[in-house]
Coordinates of C-alpha atoms in Angstrom, one line a residue:
X1316 CA 104.3 -144.0 221.5
X1317 CA 101.3 -141.6 221.9
X1318 CA 100.0 -140.1 218.6
X1319 CA 101.5 -136.6 217.7
X1320 CA 98.9 -133.9 217.8
X1321 CA 98.2 -131.9 214.7
X1322 CA 97.3 -128.2 214.6
X1323 CA 96.3 -125.9 211.8
X1324 CA 98.5 -123.2 210.3
X1325 CA 96.2 -120.6 211.9
X1326 CA 96.6 -122.2 215.3
X1327 CA 100.4 -122.1 214.8
X1328 CA 100.3 -118.5 213.8
X1329 CA 98.3 -117.6 216.9
X1330 CA 100.6 -119.5 219.1
X1331 CA 103.6 -117.7 217.6
X1332 CA 102.0 -114.2 217.8
X1333 CA 100.9 -114.8 221.4
X1334 CA 104.3 -116.0 222.5
X1335 CA 106.0 -113.0 220.9
X1336 CA 103.9 -110.6 223.0
X1337 CA 101.3 -109.4 220.3
X1338 CA 97.6 -109.2 220.9
X1339 CA 97.8 -107.9 224.4
X1340 CA 96.3 -104.6 225.5
X1341 CA 98.9 -101.8 225.4
X1342 CA 99.5 -100.0 228.7
X1343 CA 98.4 -96.4 228.9
X1344 CA 101.9 -95.5 230.2
X1345 CA 104.9 -97.8 229.5
X1346 CA 106.9 -98.2 232.6
X1347 CA 110.2 -99.9 233.3
X1348 CA 108.6 -103.1 234.4
X1349 CA 106.7 -103.4 231.1
X1350 CA 110.0 -103.3 229.2
X1351 CA 111.5 -105.8 231.6
X1352 CA 108.6 -108.1 231.2
X1353 CA 108.7 -107.9 227.4
X1354 CA 112.5 -108.4 227.1
X1355 CA 112.2 -111.4 229.4
X1356 CA 109.4 -112.8 227.3
X1357 CA 111.4 -112.4 224.0
X1358 CA 114.6 -113.5 225.6
X1359 CA 116.8 -111.7 223.0
X1360 CA 116.6 -108.4 221.2
X1361 CA 118.9 -108.1 218.2
X1362 CA 121.1 -105.0 217.8
X1363 CA 121.8 -103.6 214.3
X1364 CA 123.8 -100.5 213.3
X1365 CA 121.5 -99.3 210.5
X1366 CA 119.8 -96.0 211.5
X1367 CA 117.7 -95.2 208.5
X1368 CA 114.6 -95.0 210.7
X1369 CA 115.7 -95.7 214.3
X1370 CA 118.2 -98.3 215.7
X1371 CA 116.5 -101.6 215.4
X1372 CA 116.6 -102.7 219.1
X1373 CA 114.3 -99.9 220.0
X1374 CA 111.5 -101.1 217.6
X1375 CA 110.3 -104.4 219.1
X1376 CA 109.1 -102.7 222.3
X1377 CA 107.3 -100.0 220.3
X1378 CA 105.6 -102.7 218.1
X1379 CA 104.2 -104.4 221.1
X1380 CA 103.8 -101.7 223.8
X1381 CA 103.4 -98.5 221.8
X1382 CA 104.8 -95.1 222.7
X1383 CA 107.6 -95.4 225.3
X1384 CA 110.7 -93.5 226.2
X1385 CA 113.8 -95.1 224.5
X1386 CA 115.9 -93.9 227.4
X1387 CA 114.0 -96.4 229.6
X1388 CA 115.3 -99.3 227.5
X1389 CA 118.8 -97.7 227.6
X1390 CA 118.6 -97.6 231.3
X1391 CA 117.8 -101.3 231.4
X1392 CA 120.7 -102.1 229.1
X1393 CA 123.4 -99.6 230.0
X1394 CA 122.3 -97.8 233.1
X1395 CA 123.4 -98.0 236.7
X1396 CA 124.1 -101.5 238.0
X1397 CA 121.2 -101.6 240.2
X1398 CA 118.8 -100.6 237.4
X1399 CA 120.2 -103.1 234.8
X1400 CA 118.1 -106.0 233.6
X1401 CA 120.0 -106.6 230.2
X1402 CA 123.5 -107.3 229.0
X1403 CA 125.1 -107.3 225.5
X1404 CA 126.4 -110.5 224.0
X1405 CA 126.2 -112.8 221.0
X1406 CA 122.7 -114.2 221.4
X1407 CA 121.0 -114.0 217.9
X1408 CA 123.8 -112.0 216.4
X1409 CA 124.7 -109.0 218.6
X1410 CA 121.9 -108.8 221.1
X1411 CA 120.5 -107.5 224.4
X1412 CA 119.7 -110.4 226.6
X1413 CA 118.0 -110.7 230.1
X1414 CA 120.6 -110.9 232.8
X1415 CA 119.5 -114.3 233.8
X1416 CA 120.8 -115.7 230.6
X1417 CA 124.4 -114.8 231.3
X1418 CA 125.1 -118.1 233.0
X1419 CA 123.6 -119.9 230.1
X1420 CA 126.1 -118.4 227.7
X1421 CA 129.3 -118.9 229.6
X1422 CA 130.0 -122.1 227.7
X1423 CA 129.9 -120.0 224.5
X1424 CA 132.4 -117.6 226.0
X1425 CA 134.7 -120.5 226.9
X1426 CA 134.4 -121.9 223.4
X1427 CA 135.1 -118.4 222.0
X1428 CA 138.3 -118.3 224.1
X1429 CA 139.4 -121.5 222.5
X1430 CA 138.8 -120.1 219.1
X1431 CA 135.5 -122.0 218.5
X1432 CA 132.2 -120.5 217.5
X1433 CA 133.6 -117.2 216.3
X1434 CA 134.4 -116.1 212.8
X1435 CA 137.7 -117.3 211.4
X1436 CA 139.5 -113.9 211.3
X1437 CA 138.8 -113.3 215.0
X1438 CA 139.9 -116.8 215.9
X1439 CA 143.2 -116.3 214.0
X1440 CA 143.7 -113.0 215.8
X1441 CA 143.2 -114.6 219.2
X1442 CA 145.9 -117.2 218.3
X1443 CA 148.4 -114.8 216.7
X1444 CA 148.0 -111.6 218.6
X1445 CA 148.1 -112.5 222.2
X1446 CA 150.4 -109.5 223.2
X1447 CA 147.9 -107.1 221.8
X1448 CA 145.0 -108.8 223.6
X1449 CA 146.9 -108.7 226.9
X1450 CA 147.9 -105.1 226.5
X1451 CA 144.3 -104.1 225.8
X1452 CA 143.0 -106.1 228.8
X1453 CA 145.7 -104.5 231.0
X1454 CA 144.6 -101.0 229.9
X1455 CA 141.0 -101.7 230.9
X1456 CA 142.1 -103.1 234.3
X1457 CA 144.2 -100.1 234.9
X1458 CA 142.0 -97.3 233.4
X1459 CA 138.5 -98.6 233.6
X1460 CA 135.9 -98.4 230.8
X1461 CA 137.4 -97.7 227.4
X1462 CA 136.3 -97.6 223.8
X1463 CA 138.2 -99.0 220.8
X1464 CA 138.9 -95.5 219.6
X1465 CA 140.6 -94.5 222.9
X1466 CA 143.0 -97.5 222.5
X1467 CA 143.7 -97.2 218.8
X1468 CA 147.3 -97.0 217.8
X1469 CA 146.8 -97.2 214.0
X1470 CA 147.9 -94.2 212.1
X1471 CA 146.6 -95.0 208.7
X1472 CA 143.0 -94.2 207.8
X1473 CA 140.5 -97.1 208.3
X1474 CA 139.0 -98.7 205.3
X1475 CA 135.3 -99.3 204.6
X1476 CA 133.1 -101.8 206.6
X1477 CA 134.9 -104.1 209.0
X1478 CA 138.4 -102.7 208.7
X1479 CA 139.1 -102.8 212.4
X1480 CA 142.3 -101.7 214.2
X1481 CA 144.3 -104.3 216.2
X1482 CA 142.8 -102.9 219.4
X1483 CA 139.2 -103.2 218.1
X1484 CA 139.9 -106.9 217.2
X1485 CA 141.4 -107.4 220.6
X1486 CA 138.3 -106.0 222.3
X1487 CA 136.0 -108.0 220.1
X1488 CA 137.9 -111.2 221.0
X1489 CA 137.8 -110.3 224.8
X1490 CA 134.1 -109.6 224.5
X1491 CA 133.4 -112.9 222.8
X1492 CA 135.5 -114.7 225.4
X1493 CA 133.5 -113.0 228.3
X1494 CA 136.6 -111.3 229.6
X1495 CA 135.1 -107.8 229.0
X1496 CA 131.5 -106.7 228.5
X1497 CA 129.8 -103.6 227.3
X1498 CA 129.5 -101.0 230.0
X1499 CA 127.6 -98.5 228.0
X1500 CA 127.4 -97.0 224.5
X1501 CA 128.5 -93.5 223.4
X1502 CA 126.2 -92.9 220.5
X1503 CA 126.5 -96.3 219.0
X1504 CA 130.1 -97.0 220.0
X1505 CA 130.7 -99.7 222.6
X1506 CA 132.4 -98.8 225.8
X1507 CA 134.0 -101.9 227.3
X1508 CA 134.8 -102.8 230.9
X1509 CA 135.5 -105.8 233.1
X1510 CA 132.3 -107.8 233.9
X1511 CA 132.8 -107.4 237.6
X1512 CA 132.5 -103.6 237.2
X1513 CA 129.3 -103.9 235.2
X1514 CA 127.3 -107.0 236.1
X1515 CA 125.8 -108.0 239.5
X1516 CA 128.3 -110.0 241.7
X1517 CA 125.5 -112.5 242.5
X1518 CA 125.3 -113.3 238.8
X1519 CA 129.0 -113.7 238.2
X1520 CA 129.4 -115.9 241.4
X1521 CA 126.9 -118.5 240.2
X1522 CA 128.4 -121.9 239.5
X1523 CA 128.9 -122.6 235.8
X1524 CA 126.4 -124.9 234.2
X1525 CA 127.4 -128.0 232.2
X1526 CA 127.2 -127.1 228.5
X1527 CA 124.4 -129.6 227.9
X1528 CA 122.3 -128.2 230.7
X1529 CA 122.8 -124.6 229.6
X1530 CA 121.8 -125.6 226.0
X1531 CA 118.7 -127.3 227.2
X1532 CA 117.6 -124.2 229.0
X1533 CA 118.3 -122.1 226.0
X1534 CA 116.2 -124.3 223.8
X1535 CA 113.4 -124.1 226.3
X1536 CA 113.6 -120.4 226.3
X1537 CA 113.5 -120.5 222.5
X1538 CA 110.4 -122.7 222.5
X1539 CA 108.7 -120.4 225.0
X1540 CA 109.5 -117.3 222.8
X1541 CA 108.5 -118.9 219.5
X1542 CA 105.3 -120.7 220.5
X1543 CA 105.7 -123.5 218.0
X1544 CA 108.9 -124.1 216.1
X1545 CA 110.7 -126.7 214.1
X1546 CA 114.3 -127.7 215.1
X1547 CA 115.8 -125.2 212.7
X1548 CA 113.8 -122.3 214.4
X1549 CA 114.8 -123.4 217.9
X1550 CA 118.4 -123.6 216.9
X1551 CA 118.5 -120.3 215.2
X1552 CA 116.9 -118.3 218.1
X1553 CA 120.2 -118.4 220.1
X1554 CA 122.4 -119.5 217.2
X1555 CA 123.0 -123.0 218.6
X1556 CA 125.1 -125.4 216.5
X1557 CA 123.2 -128.2 214.8
X1558 CA 124.8 -131.2 216.6
X1559 CA 124.3 -129.6 220.1
X1560 CA 120.7 -128.6 219.2
X1561 CA 119.7 -132.1 218.0
X1562 CA 121.1 -133.8 221.0
X1563 CA 119.5 -131.5 223.5
X1564 CA 116.2 -131.5 221.6
X1565 CA 115.9 -135.3 221.8
X1566 CA 116.7 -135.1 225.6
X1567 CA 114.0 -132.5 226.1
X1568 CA 111.4 -134.5 224.2
X1569 CA 112.3 -137.7 226.1
X1570 CA 111.9 -135.7 229.4
X1571 CA 108.5 -134.4 228.4
X1572 CA 109.6 -130.8 228.4
X1573 CA 108.9 -130.3 224.7
X1574 CA 106.0 -131.7 222.9
X1575 CA 106.2 -132.8 219.2
X1576 CA 103.3 -131.5 217.0
X1577 CA 102.4 -131.5 213.3
X1578 CA 101.6 -128.2 211.7
X1579 CA 99.5 -128.0 208.6
X1580 CA 101.7 -127.6 205.5
X1581 CA 105.0 -128.0 207.4
X1582 CA 107.2 -130.8 206.3
X1583 CA 109.2 -131.0 209.5
X1584 CA 108.0 -131.9 213.0
X1585 CA 107.4 -128.9 215.2
X1586 CA 107.7 -128.6 219.0
X1587 CA 105.8 -126.7 221.7
X1588 CA 106.8 -126.0 225.3
X1589 CA 103.6 -127.7 226.4
X1590 CA 100.6 -129.2 224.7
X1591 CA 99.4 -126.5 222.4
X1592 CA 96.1 -124.9 223.4
X1593 CA 93.7 -123.3 221.1
X1594 CA 94.1 -119.5 220.9
X1595 CA 91.4 -117.0 220.2
X1596 CA 92.0 -114.5 217.3
X1597 CA 95.0 -112.2 217.9
X1598 CA 94.3 -108.6 217.2
X1599 CA 97.5 -106.9 216.2
X1600 CA 98.4 -103.9 214.1
X1601 CA 102.0 -102.7 214.0
X1602 CA 105.1 -102.1 211.9
X1603 CA 108.0 -104.5 212.4
X1604 CA 111.7 -104.0 212.4
X1605 CA 113.5 -106.1 209.8
X1606 CA 115.3 -107.6 212.8
X1607 CA 112.2 -108.4 214.9
X1608 CA 112.3 -111.8 216.5
X1609 CA 108.9 -112.6 214.9
X1610 CA 110.3 -112.4 211.4
X1611 CA 114.1 -112.5 211.5
X1612 CA 114.1 -116.2 210.3
X1613 CA 113.0 -115.6 206.8
X1614 CA 112.2 -119.2 206.0
X1615 CA 110.0 -119.4 209.1
X1616 CA 108.3 -116.2 208.1
X1617 CA 107.3 -117.8 204.8
X1618 CA 106.2 -120.9 206.6
X1619 CA 104.0 -119.1 209.1
X1620 CA 102.7 -116.1 207.1
X1621 CA 103.3 -117.0 203.4
X1622 CA 105.4 -113.8 203.3
X1623 CA 108.7 -113.8 201.5
X1624 CA 110.9 -111.1 203.1
X1625 CA 114.5 -110.2 202.2
X1626 CA 116.5 -107.2 203.4
X1627 CA 117.6 -105.1 200.4
X1628 CA 120.0 -102.7 202.1
X1629 CA 123.0 -104.2 200.4
X1630 CA 121.2 -104.6 197.1
X1631 CA 122.0 -101.9 194.4
X1632 CA 119.2 -99.4 194.4
X1633 CA 118.1 -100.2 190.7
X1634 CA 117.8 -103.9 191.6
X1635 CA 115.6 -103.5 194.8
X1636 CA 112.1 -104.9 194.6
X1637 CA 110.6 -103.2 197.7
X1638 CA 113.1 -100.6 199.0
X1639 CA 116.1 -99.9 201.3
X1640 CA 114.6 -100.2 204.8
X1641 CA 111.3 -102.0 204.6
X1642 CA 109.1 -102.7 207.5
X1643 CA 106.4 -105.4 207.2
X1644 CA 103.0 -104.4 208.5
X1645 CA 101.3 -106.8 210.8
X1646 CA 97.5 -106.4 210.8
X1647 CA 95.3 -108.9 212.6
X1648 CA 96.9 -112.2 212.1
X1649 CA 98.7 -111.6 208.8
X1650 CA 101.5 -109.6 207.3
X1651 CA 99.4 -107.4 205.0
X1652 CA 101.9 -105.2 203.5
X1653 CA 105.3 -103.6 203.6
X1654 CA 106.5 -100.0 203.8
X1655 CA 109.9 -98.5 203.0
X1656 CA 110.5 -95.8 205.7
X1657 CA 113.1 -93.3 206.5
X1658 CA 113.4 -90.7 209.4
X1659 CA 114.3 -87.3 207.8
X1660 CA 115.2 -85.8 211.1
X1661 CA 116.7 -82.6 209.7
X1662 CA 113.2 -81.8 208.2
X1663 CA 111.2 -83.3 211.1
X1664 CA 109.3 -85.8 208.9
X1665 CA 108.8 -89.5 208.4
X1666 CA 109.3 -90.3 204.8
X1667 CA 107.3 -93.1 203.1
X1668 CA 109.2 -94.1 200.0
X1669 CA 107.1 -97.1 199.0
X1670 CA 103.9 -98.9 200.0
X1671 CA 103.4 -102.5 198.9
X1672 CA 100.3 -104.6 199.4
X1673 CA 100.3 -108.4 199.9
X1674 CA 97.6 -110.5 198.4
X1675 CA 94.6 -110.0 198.7
X1676 CA 95.5 -106.3 199.0
X1677 CA 95.0 -103.5 201.4
X1678 CA 91.3 -102.9 202.2
X1679 CA 90.1 -99.6 203.8
X1680 CA 90.3 -101.1 207.3
X1681 CA 93.9 -102.1 206.8
X1682 CA 94.8 -98.8 205.3
X1683 CA 93.2 -97.0 208.2
X1684 CA 95.2 -99.1 210.6
X1685 CA 98.5 -98.5 208.7
X1686 CA 97.9 -94.8 208.6
X1687 CA 97.3 -94.8 212.4
X1688 CA 100.6 -96.8 212.9
X1689 CA 102.6 -94.4 210.7
X1690 CA 101.2 -91.4 212.7
X1691 CA 102.1 -93.2 216.0
X1692 CA 105.5 -94.0 214.8
X1693 CA 106.1 -90.4 213.7
X1694 CA 104.9 -89.1 217.0
X1695 CA 107.2 -91.6 218.9
X1696 CA 110.2 -90.4 216.8
X1697 CA 109.2 -86.8 217.4
X1698 CA 108.7 -86.2 213.7
X1699 CA 105.9 -83.8 213.0
X1700 CA 105.1 -84.6 209.4
X1701 CA 104.6 -87.7 207.2
X1702 CA 105.8 -87.4 203.6
X1703 CA 104.5 -89.8 201.0
X1704 CA 107.1 -90.2 198.3
X1705 CA 105.3 -93.0 196.6
X1706 CA 103.0 -92.8 193.6
X1707 CA 101.5 -96.3 193.8
X1708 CA 97.7 -96.9 193.9
X1709 CA 98.0 -98.0 197.5
X1710 CA 99.9 -94.9 198.5
X1711 CA 97.2 -92.7 196.9
X1712 CA 94.6 -94.4 199.0
X1713 CA 96.8 -94.3 202.1
X1714 CA 97.2 -90.6 201.6
X1715 CA 93.4 -90.1 202.1
X1716 CA 93.6 -91.8 205.5
X1717 CA 96.6 -89.8 206.5

């Protein structure tokens, strides 16, 4: 057996940053093909409902490409069929995915229809409420694209969080099973329709892949998007189950499609799509969504960057360490700090509620880069002012650069 190659932590970080689309020259004008190329490179963009700054799925493209029209991403995701390049499904949580991945996820849809791989309450609903499911599916077949609200027959007021109506449960079951898909969104509300009304016929007509082959291809996409990754990282990217992932991983290594490597300081064996090549320094300077695929796996983020990151949205305000909606700041090849941000749209300003430095601190060059990023973010969000509501020493120094 050939000796496993060893790489430094810095090399691993550069492989990851490069694979995730950082360090490339930003286009003077972002066009549709730039967005298509980026989403194909990432392979999945997570969707989240929190709108404290901007919906999370818009941020990864801004972090890598700079100022772009959010409507262009919406066009790729929910526009006319000929313009579409993305679809919604459970990739890494609720996600936008390149159309070419649709055949790779049919096995997951089939498992969902069998009550597997979905959360318990939805599986129980699928077993116990078939008449509701059939009624909702028949309504979409007869009437076309519909929202959960337009089908709702519940008269009592909905409770907090995930207190769904029976019709909403039915739509989510049908969505997981692949019997309906998201045609568009109205605000943030999903509008559902039959896949044949939304997705290209050529895509739907492709023969279904064996589960094992689809899972191998998903793992290879994960490896390409991550640059270098342990088994847990590869599994998490598309939320594969551990037994499936381990079996497919062994097959890919044996076939020479994945290369085992040792990374300095990592306990587990890592894998690369090909033999890792040395990368030059990656120059990056950007703010990251909490759900960006570079950092969404918190344990991997610690391993790669020595940066402990936890979302504190659901933590009581008095118990938060860093803030409600905190964006890490990527500068050069390290996560240099974090900023708690809010869009105060009514007042036309970007509010900075907290600025936190990582060791060894924020030097003038890093502060200047952060100030530039805040200004670019405000301009992109069409906010005219930046308001610093933080009294820390770092914020005082940042104020001078702003």
